[in-house]
mmCIF file of C-alpha atoms and ligand atoms in Angstrom:
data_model
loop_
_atom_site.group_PDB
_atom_site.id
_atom_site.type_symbol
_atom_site.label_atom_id
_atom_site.label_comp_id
_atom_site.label_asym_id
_atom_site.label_seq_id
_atom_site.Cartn_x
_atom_site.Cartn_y
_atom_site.Cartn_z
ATOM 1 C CA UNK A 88 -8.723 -3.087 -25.291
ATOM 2 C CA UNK A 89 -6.138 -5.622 -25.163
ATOM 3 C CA UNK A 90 -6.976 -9.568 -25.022
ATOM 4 C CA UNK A 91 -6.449 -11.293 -21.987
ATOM 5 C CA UNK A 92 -6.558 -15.009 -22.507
ATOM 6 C CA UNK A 93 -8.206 -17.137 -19.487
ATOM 7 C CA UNK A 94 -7.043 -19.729 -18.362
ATOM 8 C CA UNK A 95 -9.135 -21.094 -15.403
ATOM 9 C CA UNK A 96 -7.523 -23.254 -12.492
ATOM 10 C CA UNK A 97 -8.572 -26.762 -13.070
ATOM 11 C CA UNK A 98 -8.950 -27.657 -9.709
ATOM 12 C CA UNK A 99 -10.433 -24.062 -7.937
ATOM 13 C CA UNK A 100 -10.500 -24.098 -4.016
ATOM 14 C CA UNK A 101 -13.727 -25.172 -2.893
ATOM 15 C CA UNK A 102 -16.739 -22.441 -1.965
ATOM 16 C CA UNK A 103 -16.600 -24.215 1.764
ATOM 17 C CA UNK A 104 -12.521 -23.417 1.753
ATOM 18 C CA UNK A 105 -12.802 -19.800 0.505
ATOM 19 C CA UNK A 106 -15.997 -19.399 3.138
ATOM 20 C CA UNK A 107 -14.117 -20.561 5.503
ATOM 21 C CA UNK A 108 -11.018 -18.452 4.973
ATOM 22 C CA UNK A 109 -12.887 -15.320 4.469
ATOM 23 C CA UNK A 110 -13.997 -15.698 8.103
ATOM 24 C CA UNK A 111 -10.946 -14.540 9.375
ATOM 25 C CA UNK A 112 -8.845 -13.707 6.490
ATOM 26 C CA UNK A 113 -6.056 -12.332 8.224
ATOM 27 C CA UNK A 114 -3.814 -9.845 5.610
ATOM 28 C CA UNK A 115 -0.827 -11.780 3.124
ATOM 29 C CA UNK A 116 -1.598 -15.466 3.873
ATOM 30 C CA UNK A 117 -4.388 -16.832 1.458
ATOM 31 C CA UNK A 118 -4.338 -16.636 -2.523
ATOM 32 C CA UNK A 119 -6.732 -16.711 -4.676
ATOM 33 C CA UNK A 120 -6.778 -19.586 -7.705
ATOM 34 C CA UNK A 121 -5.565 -17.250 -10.704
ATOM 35 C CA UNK A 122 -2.840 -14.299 -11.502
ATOM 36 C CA UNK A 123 -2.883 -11.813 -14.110
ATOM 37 C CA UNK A 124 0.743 -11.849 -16.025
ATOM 38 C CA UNK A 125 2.257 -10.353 -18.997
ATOM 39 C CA UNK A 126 5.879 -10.726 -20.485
ATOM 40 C CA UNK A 127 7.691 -7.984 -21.983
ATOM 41 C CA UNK A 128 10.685 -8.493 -23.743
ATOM 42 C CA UNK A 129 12.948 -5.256 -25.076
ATOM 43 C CA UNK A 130 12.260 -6.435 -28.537
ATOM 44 C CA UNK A 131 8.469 -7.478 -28.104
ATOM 45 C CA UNK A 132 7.216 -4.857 -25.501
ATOM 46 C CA UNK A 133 4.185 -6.040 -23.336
ATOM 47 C CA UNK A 134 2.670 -9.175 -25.256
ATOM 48 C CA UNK A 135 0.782 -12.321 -23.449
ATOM 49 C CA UNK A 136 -1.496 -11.330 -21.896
ATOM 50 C CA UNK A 137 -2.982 -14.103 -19.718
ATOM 51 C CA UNK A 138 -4.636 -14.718 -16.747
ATOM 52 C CA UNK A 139 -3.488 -18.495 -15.434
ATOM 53 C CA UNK A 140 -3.758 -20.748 -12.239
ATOM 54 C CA UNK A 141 -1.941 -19.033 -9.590
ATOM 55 C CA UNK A 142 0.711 -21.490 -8.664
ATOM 56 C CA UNK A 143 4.855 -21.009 -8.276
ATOM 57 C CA UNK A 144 6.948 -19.362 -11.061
ATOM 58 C CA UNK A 145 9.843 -21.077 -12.720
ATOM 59 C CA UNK A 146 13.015 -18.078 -13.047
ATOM 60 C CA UNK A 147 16.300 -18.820 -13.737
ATOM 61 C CA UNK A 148 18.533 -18.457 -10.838
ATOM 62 C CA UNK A 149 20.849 -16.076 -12.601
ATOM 63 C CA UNK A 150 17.548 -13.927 -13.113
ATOM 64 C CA UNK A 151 17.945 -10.505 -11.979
ATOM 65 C CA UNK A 152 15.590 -9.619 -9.487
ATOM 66 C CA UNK A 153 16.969 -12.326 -7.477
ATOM 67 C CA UNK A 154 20.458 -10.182 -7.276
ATOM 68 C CA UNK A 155 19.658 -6.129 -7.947
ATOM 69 C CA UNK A 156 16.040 -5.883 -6.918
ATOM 70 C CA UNK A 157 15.108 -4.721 -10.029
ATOM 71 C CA UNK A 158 11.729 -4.652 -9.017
ATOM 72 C CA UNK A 159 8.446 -2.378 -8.325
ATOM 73 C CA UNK A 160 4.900 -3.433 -7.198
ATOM 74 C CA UNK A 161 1.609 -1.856 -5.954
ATOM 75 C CA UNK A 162 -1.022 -2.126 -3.126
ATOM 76 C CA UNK A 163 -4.806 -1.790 -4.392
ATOM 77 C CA UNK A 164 -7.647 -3.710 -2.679
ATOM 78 C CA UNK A 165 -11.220 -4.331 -4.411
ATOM 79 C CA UNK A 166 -14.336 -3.955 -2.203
ATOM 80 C CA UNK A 167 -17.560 -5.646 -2.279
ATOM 81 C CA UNK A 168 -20.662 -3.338 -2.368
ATOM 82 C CA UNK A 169 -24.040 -4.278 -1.069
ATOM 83 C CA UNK A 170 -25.646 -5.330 -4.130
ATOM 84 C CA UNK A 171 -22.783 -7.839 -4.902
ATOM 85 C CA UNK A 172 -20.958 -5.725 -7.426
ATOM 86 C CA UNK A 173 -16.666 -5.302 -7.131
ATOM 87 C CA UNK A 174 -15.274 -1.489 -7.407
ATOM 88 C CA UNK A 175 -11.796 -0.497 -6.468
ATOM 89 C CA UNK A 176 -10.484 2.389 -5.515
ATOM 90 C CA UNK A 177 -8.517 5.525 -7.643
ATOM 91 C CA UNK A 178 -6.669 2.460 -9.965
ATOM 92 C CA UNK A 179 -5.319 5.312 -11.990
ATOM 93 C CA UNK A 180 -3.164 6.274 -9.356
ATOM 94 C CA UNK A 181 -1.640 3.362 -8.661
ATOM 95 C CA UNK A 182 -1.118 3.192 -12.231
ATOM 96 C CA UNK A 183 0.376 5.952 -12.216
ATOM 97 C CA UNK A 184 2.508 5.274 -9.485
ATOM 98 C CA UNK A 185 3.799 1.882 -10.705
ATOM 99 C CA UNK A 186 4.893 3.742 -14.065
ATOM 100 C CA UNK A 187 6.803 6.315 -11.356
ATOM 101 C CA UNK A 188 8.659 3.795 -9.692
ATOM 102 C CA UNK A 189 9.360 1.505 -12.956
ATOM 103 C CA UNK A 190 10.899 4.783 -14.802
ATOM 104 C CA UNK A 191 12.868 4.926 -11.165
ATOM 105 C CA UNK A 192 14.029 1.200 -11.180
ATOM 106 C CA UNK A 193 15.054 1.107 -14.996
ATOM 107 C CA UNK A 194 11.715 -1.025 -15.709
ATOM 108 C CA UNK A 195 9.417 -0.448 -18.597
ATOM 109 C CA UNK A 196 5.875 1.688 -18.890
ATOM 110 C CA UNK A 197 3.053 -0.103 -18.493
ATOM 111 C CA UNK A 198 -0.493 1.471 -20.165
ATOM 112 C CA UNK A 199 -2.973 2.631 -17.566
ATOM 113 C CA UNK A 200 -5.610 0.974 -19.027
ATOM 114 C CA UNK A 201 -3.541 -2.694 -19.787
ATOM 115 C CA UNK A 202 -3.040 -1.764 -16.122
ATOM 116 C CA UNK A 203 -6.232 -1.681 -15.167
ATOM 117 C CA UNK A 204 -7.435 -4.778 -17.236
ATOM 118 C CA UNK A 205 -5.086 -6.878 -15.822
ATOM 119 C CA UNK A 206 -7.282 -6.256 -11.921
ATOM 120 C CA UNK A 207 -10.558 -6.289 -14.102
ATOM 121 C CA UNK A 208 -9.802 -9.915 -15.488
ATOM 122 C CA UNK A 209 -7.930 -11.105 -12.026
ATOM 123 C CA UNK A 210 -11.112 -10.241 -10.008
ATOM 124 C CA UNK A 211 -13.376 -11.745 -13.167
ATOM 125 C CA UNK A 212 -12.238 -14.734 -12.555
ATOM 126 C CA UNK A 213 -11.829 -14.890 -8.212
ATOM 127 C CA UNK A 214 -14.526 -12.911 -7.248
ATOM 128 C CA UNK A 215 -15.733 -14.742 -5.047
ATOM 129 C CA UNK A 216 -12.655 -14.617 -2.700
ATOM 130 C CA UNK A 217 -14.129 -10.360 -2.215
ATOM 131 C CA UNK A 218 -14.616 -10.803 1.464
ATOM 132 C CA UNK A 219 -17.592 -8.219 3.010
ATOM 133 C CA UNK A 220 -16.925 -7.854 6.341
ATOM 134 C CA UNK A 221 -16.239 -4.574 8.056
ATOM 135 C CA UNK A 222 -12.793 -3.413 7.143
ATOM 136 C CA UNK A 223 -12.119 -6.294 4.929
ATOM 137 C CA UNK A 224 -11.494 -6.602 1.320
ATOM 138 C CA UNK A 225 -9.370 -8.714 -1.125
ATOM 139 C CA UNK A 226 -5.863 -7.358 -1.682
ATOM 140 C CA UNK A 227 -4.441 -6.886 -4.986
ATOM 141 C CA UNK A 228 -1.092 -6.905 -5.666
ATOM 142 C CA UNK A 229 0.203 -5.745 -8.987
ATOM 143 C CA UNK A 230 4.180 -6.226 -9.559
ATOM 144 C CA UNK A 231 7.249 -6.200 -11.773
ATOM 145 C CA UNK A 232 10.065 -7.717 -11.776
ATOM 146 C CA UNK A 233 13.179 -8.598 -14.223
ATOM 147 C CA UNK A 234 13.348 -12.169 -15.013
ATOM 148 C CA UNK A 235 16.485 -11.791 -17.926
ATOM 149 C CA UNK A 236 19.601 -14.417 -16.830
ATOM 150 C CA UNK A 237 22.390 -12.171 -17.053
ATOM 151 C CA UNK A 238 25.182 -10.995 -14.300
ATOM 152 C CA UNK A 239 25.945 -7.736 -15.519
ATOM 153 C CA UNK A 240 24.610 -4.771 -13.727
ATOM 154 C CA UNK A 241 22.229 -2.975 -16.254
ATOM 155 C CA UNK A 242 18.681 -2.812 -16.937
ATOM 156 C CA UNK A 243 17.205 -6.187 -17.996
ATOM 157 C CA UNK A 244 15.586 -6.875 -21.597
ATOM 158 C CA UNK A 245 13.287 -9.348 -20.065
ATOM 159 C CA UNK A 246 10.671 -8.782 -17.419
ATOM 160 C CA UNK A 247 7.610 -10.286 -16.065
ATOM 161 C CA UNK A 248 4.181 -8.003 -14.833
ATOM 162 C CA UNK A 249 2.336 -9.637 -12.541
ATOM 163 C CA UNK A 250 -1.031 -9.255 -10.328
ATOM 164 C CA UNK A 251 -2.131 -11.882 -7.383
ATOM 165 C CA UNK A 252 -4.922 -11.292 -5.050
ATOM 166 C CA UNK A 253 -5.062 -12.003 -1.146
ATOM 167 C CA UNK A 254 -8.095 -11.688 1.333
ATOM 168 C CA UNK A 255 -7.718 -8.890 3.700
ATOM 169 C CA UNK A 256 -8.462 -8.168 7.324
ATOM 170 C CA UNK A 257 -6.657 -5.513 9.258
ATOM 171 C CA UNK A 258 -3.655 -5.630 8.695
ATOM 172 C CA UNK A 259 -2.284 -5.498 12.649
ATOM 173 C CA UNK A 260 -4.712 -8.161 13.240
ATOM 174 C CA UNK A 261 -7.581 -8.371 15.276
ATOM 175 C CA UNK A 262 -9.847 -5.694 15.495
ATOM 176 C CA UNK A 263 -8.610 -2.213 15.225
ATOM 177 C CA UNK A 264 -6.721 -0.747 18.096
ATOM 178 C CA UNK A 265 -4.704 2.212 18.477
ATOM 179 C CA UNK A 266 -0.923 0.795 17.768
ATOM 180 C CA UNK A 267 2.361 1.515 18.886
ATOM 181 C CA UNK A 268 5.456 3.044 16.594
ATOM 182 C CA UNK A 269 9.016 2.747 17.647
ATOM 183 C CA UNK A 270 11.080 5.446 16.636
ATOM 184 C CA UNK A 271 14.089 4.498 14.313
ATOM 185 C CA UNK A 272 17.494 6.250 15.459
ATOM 186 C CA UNK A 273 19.801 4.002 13.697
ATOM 187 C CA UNK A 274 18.480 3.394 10.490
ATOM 188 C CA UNK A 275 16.872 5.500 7.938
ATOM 189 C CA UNK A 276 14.395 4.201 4.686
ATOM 190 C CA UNK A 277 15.910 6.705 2.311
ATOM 191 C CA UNK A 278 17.512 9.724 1.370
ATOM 192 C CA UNK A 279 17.448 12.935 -1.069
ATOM 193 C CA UNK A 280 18.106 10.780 -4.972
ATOM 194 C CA UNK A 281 17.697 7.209 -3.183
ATOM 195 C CA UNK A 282 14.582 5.041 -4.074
ATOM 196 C CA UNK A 283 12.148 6.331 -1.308
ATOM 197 C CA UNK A 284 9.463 7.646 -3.261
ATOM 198 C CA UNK A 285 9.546 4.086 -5.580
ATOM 199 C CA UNK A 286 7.310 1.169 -4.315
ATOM 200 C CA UNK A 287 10.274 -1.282 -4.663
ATOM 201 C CA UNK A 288 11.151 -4.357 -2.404
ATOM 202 C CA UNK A 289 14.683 -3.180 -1.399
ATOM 203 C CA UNK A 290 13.075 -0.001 0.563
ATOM 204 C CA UNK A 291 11.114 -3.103 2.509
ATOM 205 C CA UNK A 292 13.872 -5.024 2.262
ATOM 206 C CA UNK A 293 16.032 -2.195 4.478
ATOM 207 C CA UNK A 294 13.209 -1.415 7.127
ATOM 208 C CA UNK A 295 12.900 -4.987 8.081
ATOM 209 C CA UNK A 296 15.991 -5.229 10.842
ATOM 210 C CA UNK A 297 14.445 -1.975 12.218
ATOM 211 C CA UNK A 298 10.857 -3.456 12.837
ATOM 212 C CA UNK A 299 13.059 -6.115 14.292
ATOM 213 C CA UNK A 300 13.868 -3.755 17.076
ATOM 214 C CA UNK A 301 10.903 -2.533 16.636
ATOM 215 C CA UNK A 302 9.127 -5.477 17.601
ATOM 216 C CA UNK A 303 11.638 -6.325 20.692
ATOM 217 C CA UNK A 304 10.220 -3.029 22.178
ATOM 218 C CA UNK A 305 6.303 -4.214 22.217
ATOM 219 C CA UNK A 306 5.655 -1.768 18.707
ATOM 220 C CA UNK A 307 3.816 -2.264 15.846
ATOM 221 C CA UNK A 308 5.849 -0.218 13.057
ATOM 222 C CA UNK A 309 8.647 1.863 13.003
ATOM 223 C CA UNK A 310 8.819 6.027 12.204
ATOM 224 C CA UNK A 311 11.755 6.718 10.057
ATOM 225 C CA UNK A 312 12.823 9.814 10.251
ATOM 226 C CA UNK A 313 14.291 12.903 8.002
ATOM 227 C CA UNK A 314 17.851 11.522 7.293
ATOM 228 C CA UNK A 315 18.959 15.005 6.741
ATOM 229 C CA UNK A 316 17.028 16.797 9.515
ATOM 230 C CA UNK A 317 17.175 14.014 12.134
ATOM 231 C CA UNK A 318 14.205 15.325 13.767
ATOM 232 C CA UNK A 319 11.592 15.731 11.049
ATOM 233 C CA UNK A 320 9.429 13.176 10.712
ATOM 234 C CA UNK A 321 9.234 11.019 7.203
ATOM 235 C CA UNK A 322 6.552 7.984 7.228
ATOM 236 C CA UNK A 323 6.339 4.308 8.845
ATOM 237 C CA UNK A 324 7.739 1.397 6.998
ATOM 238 C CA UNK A 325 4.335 0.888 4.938
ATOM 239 C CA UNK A 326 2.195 3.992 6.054
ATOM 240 C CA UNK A 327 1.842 7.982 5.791
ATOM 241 C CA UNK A 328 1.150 9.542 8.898
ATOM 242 C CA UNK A 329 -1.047 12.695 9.630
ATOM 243 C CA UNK A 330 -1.368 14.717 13.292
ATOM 244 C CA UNK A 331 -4.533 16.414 13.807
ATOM 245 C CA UNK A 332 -4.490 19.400 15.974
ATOM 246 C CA UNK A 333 -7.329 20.997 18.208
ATOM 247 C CA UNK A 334 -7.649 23.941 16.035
ATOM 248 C CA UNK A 335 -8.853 21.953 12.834
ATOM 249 C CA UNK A 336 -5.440 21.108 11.163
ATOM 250 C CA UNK A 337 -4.006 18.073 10.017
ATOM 251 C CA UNK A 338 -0.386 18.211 9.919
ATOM 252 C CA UNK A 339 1.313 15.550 7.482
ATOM 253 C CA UNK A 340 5.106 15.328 5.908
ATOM 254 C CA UNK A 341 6.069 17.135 2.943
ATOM 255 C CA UNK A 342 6.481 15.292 -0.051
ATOM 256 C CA UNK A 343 10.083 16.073 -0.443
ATOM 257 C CA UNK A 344 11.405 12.516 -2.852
ATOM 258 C CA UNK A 345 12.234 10.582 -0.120
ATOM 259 C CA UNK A 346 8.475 9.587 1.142
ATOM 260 C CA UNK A 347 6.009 6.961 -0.880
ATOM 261 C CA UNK A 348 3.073 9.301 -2.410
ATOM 262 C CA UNK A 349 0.326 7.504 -0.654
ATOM 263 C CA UNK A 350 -2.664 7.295 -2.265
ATOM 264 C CA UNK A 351 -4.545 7.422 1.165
ATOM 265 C CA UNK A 352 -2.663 10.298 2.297
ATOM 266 C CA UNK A 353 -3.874 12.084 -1.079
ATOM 267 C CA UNK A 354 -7.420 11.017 -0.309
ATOM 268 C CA UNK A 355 -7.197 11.756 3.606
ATOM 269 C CA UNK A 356 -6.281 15.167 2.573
ATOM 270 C CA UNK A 357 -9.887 15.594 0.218
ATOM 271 C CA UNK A 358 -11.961 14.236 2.609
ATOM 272 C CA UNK A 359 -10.393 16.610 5.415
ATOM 273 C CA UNK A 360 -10.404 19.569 3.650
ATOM 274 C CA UNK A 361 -13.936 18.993 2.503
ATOM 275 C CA UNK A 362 -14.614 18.496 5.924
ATOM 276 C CA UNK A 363 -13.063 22.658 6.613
ATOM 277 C CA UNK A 364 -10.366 21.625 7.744
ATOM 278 C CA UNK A 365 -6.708 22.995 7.112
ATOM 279 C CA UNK A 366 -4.026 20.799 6.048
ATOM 280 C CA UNK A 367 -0.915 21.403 6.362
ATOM 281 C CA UNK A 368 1.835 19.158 4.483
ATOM 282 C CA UNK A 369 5.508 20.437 5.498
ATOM 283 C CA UNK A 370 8.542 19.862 8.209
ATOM 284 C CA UNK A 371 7.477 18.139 10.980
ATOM 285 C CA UNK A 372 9.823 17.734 13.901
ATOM 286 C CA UNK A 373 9.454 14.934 17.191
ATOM 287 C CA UNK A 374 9.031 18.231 19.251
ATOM 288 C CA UNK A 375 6.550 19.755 17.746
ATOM 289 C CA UNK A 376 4.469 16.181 18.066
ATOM 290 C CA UNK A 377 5.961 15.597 21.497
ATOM 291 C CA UNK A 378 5.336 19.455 22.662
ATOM 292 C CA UNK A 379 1.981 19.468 20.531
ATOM 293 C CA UNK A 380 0.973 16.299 23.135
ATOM 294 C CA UNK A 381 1.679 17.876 25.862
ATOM 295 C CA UNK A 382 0.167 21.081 25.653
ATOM 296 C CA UNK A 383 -3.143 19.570 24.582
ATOM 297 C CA UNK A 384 -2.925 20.497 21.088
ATOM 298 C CA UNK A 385 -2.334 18.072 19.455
ATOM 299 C CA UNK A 386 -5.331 15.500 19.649
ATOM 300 C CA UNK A 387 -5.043 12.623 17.553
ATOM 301 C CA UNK A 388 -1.976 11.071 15.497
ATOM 302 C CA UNK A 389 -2.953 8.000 12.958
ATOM 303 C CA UNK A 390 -1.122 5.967 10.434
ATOM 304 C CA UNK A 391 -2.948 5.524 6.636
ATOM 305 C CA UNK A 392 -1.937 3.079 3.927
ATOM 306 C CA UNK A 393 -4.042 1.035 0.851
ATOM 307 C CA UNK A 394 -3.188 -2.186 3.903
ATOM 308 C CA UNK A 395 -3.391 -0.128 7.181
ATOM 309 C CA UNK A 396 -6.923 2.132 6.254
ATOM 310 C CA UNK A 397 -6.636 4.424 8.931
ATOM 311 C CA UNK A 398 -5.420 3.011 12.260
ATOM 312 C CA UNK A 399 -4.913 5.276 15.175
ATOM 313 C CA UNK A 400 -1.738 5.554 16.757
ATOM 314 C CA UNK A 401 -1.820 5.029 20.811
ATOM 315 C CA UNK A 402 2.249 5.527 21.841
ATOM 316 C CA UNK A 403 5.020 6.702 19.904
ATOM 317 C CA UNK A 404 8.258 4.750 21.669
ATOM 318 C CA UNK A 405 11.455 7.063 21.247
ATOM 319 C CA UNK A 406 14.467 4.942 23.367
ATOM 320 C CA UNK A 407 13.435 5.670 26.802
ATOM 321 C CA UNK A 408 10.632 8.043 26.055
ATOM 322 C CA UNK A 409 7.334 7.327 25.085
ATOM 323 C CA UNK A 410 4.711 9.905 23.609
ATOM 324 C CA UNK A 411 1.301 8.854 24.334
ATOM 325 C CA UNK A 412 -1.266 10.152 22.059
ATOM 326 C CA UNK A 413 -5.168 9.572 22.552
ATOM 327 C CA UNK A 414 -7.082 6.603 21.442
ATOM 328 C CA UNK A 415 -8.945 6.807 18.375
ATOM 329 C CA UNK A 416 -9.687 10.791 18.330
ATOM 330 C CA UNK A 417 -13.151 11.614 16.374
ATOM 331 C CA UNK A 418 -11.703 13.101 13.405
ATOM 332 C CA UNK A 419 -9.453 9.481 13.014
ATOM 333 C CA UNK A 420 -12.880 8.063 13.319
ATOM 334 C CA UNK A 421 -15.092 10.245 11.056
ATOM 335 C CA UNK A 422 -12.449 10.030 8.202
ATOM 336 C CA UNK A 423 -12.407 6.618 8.088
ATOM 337 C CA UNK A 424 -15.699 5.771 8.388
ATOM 338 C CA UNK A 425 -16.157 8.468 5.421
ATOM 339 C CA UNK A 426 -13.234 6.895 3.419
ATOM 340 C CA UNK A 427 -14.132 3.168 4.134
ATOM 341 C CA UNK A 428 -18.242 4.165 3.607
ATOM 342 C CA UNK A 429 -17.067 5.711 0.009
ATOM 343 C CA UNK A 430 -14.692 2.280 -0.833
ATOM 344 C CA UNK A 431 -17.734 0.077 0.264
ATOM 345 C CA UNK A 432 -20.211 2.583 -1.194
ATOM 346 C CA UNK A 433 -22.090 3.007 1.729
ATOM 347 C CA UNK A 434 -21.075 6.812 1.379
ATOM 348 C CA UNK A 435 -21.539 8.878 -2.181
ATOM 349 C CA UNK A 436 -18.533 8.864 -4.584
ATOM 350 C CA UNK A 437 -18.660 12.694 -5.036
ATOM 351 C CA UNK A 438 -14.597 12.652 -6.071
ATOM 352 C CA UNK A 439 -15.191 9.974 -8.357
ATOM 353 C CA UNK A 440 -12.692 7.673 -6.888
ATOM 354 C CA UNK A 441 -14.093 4.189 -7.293
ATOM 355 C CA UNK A 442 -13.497 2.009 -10.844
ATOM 356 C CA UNK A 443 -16.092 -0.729 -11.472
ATOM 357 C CA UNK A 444 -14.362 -4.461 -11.431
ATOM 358 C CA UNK A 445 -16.670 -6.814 -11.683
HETATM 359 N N1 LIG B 584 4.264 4.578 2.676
HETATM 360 C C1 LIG B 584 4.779 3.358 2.417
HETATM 361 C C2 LIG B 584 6.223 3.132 2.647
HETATM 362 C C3 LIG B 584 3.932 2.340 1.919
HETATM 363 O O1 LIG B 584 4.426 1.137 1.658
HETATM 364 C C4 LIG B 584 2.570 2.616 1.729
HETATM 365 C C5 LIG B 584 1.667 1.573 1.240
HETATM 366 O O2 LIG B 584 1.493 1.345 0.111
HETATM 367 C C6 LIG B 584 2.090 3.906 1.995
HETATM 368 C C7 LIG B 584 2.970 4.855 2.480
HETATM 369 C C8 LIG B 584 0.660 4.267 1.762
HETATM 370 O O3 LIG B 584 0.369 4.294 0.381
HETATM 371 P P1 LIG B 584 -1.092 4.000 -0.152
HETATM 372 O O4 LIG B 584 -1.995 4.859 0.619
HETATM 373 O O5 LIG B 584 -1.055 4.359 -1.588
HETATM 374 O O6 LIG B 584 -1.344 2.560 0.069
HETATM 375 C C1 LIG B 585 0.002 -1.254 1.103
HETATM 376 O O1 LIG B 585 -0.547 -0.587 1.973
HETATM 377 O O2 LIG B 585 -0.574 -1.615 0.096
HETATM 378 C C2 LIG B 585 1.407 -1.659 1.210
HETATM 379 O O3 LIG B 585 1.979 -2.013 0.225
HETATM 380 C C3 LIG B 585 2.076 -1.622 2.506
HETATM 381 C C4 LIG B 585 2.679 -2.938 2.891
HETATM 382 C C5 LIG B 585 3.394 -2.726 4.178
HETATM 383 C C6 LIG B 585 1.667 -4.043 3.024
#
């Protein structure tokens, strides 16, 4: 175990404030009153280990994250269970995945465990913010990010490891509805040795002007697709995607290095195949989706993420053509409520997945 030293917010928001927030929390506007950090230094390693008032940082302007990106971060969320107790939800993955995208962006290993201390002691000390509502939980963001004041282009010797916590609705607002994807021609999020599979900000960074457009045409999020194969399809800007076909299959992308290894997508494909059905992760072309809705067999399409659960996906908008899929199909629904029932523990952990918090 490493120390944390707590710090607590001298002046916490109020219990009517955070009630009131929680009421609609929306996703990525509210913080809660403390962030886990630690420094690391090339000649120190990981040392200070704090947990302080959450509040702005002071960088240098030279530092470099503000000019190469050197950067990597995580999405986790901690759910409230009946009884009041906090669990979250396969932290070793995430953990995991951090350290993948950190060796990718030059940044330095962080310990699973240090990892998951630094969520233990954040949600410790803002546990109250844990919303309960259907859907809703508190966000956690872990991230990393080089903080050295220095020009030259190479990996920095000083970086900063940081967690903050947000209240969490859905993340399309509202209540859940089937959404609508626009289909990006022009731009792609990666390509074969790029930074696709790394949870860094520049891959967000580059699928921004696209949900522009994507936006201007009434959609939600945007499909990128295969940069190589210009039909296959890859993921959304923030979420895996899975067809489910009326023969019991869910069909999902490959993981070929250009796609983020969701941690929902590794879960959605448990809970299906415990369910008997067959899941299939390769190629996926816009025909076979677009052909597959036409002929009736394929049923349901939906979108799955750490922010987006499991959302259904109504239309898929290609330029002038749009692909209408059903609403939310029953096996969208019954995996969700199965994957949302085992986060809230409603349903039994039989994979083990949840990590008490608090
Ligand atoms: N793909 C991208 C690009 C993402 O940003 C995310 C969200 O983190 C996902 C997929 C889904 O990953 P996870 O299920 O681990 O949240
Ligand atoms: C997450 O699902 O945690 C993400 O990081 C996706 C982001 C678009 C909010």
């Amino acid at each position: 175990m490493t120390d944390f030293t707590v710090e607590a917010h001298h002046n916490p928001t109020s219990a009517e404030r955070i009630a009131q927030i929680l009421q609609d929390p929306g996703f990525g506007t509210h913080f809660t009153d403390h962030t886990a950090v630690i420094d690391w230094t090339a000649e120190a390693g990981w040392h200070n280990h704090r947990v302080e008032a959450y509040g702005p940082i002071s960088m240098d302007p030279a530092a470099a994250v503000l000019h190469y990106a050197q950067e990597v971060f995580e999405g986790m969320k901690a759910y409230r269970h009946d009884d009041g107790s906090i669990y979250t939800f396969r932290p070793h993955a995430n953990a995991a995945r951090m350290n993948r995208s950190a060796q990718r962006m030059a940044l330095p290993q962080l310990d699973e465990q240090v990892f998951i201390q630094s969520l233990e002691q954040l949600v410790a000390a803002d546990k109250q913010w844990v919303p309960d509502g259907e859907g809703e939980a508190l966000y956690l963001r872990p991230f990393m990010f080089a903080t050295e004041a220095f020009l030259g282009v190479r990996p920095a010797k000083e970086i900063s490891y940081r967690v903050i916590a947000s209240p969490a609705g859905n993340y399309f607002g509202g209540e859940l509805k089937p959404v609508r994807i626009w289909v990006s021609r022009e731009f792609n999020r990666s390509a074969p040795g790029g930074t696709g599979a790394a949870k860094t900000g520049g891959n967000y960074a580059g699928s921004l002007l696209p949900q522009q457009q994507a936006a201007e045409q009434g959609c939600d999020q945007v499909l990128f697709l295969d940069p190589l194969h210009d039909n296959a399809i890859e993921e959304l800007g923030g979420m895996n995607v899975f067809l489910v076909t009326n023969d019991g299959r869910l069909l999902t992308p490959a993981l070929t290095g250009t796609i983020l290894e969701g941690i929902t997508r590794s879960s959605v494909i448990q809970l299906a195949q415990d369910r008997g059905l067959t899941v299939e992760e390769r190629r996926i072309t816009l025909q076979e989706w677009e052909r597959g809705v036409d002929e009736g067999t394929i049923t349901e399409v939906f979108a799955c993420g750490t922010a987006a659960v499991i959302t259904p996906i109504g239309e898929l908008v290609d330029g002038e053509k749009t692909i209408a899929s059903t609403g939310t199909g029953e096996v969208t629904q019954a995996i969700r409520d199965e994957l949302l029932g085992i986060q809230t523990g409603t349903v039994e952990d039989r994979h083990g997945w949840l990590h008490r918090l608090a």
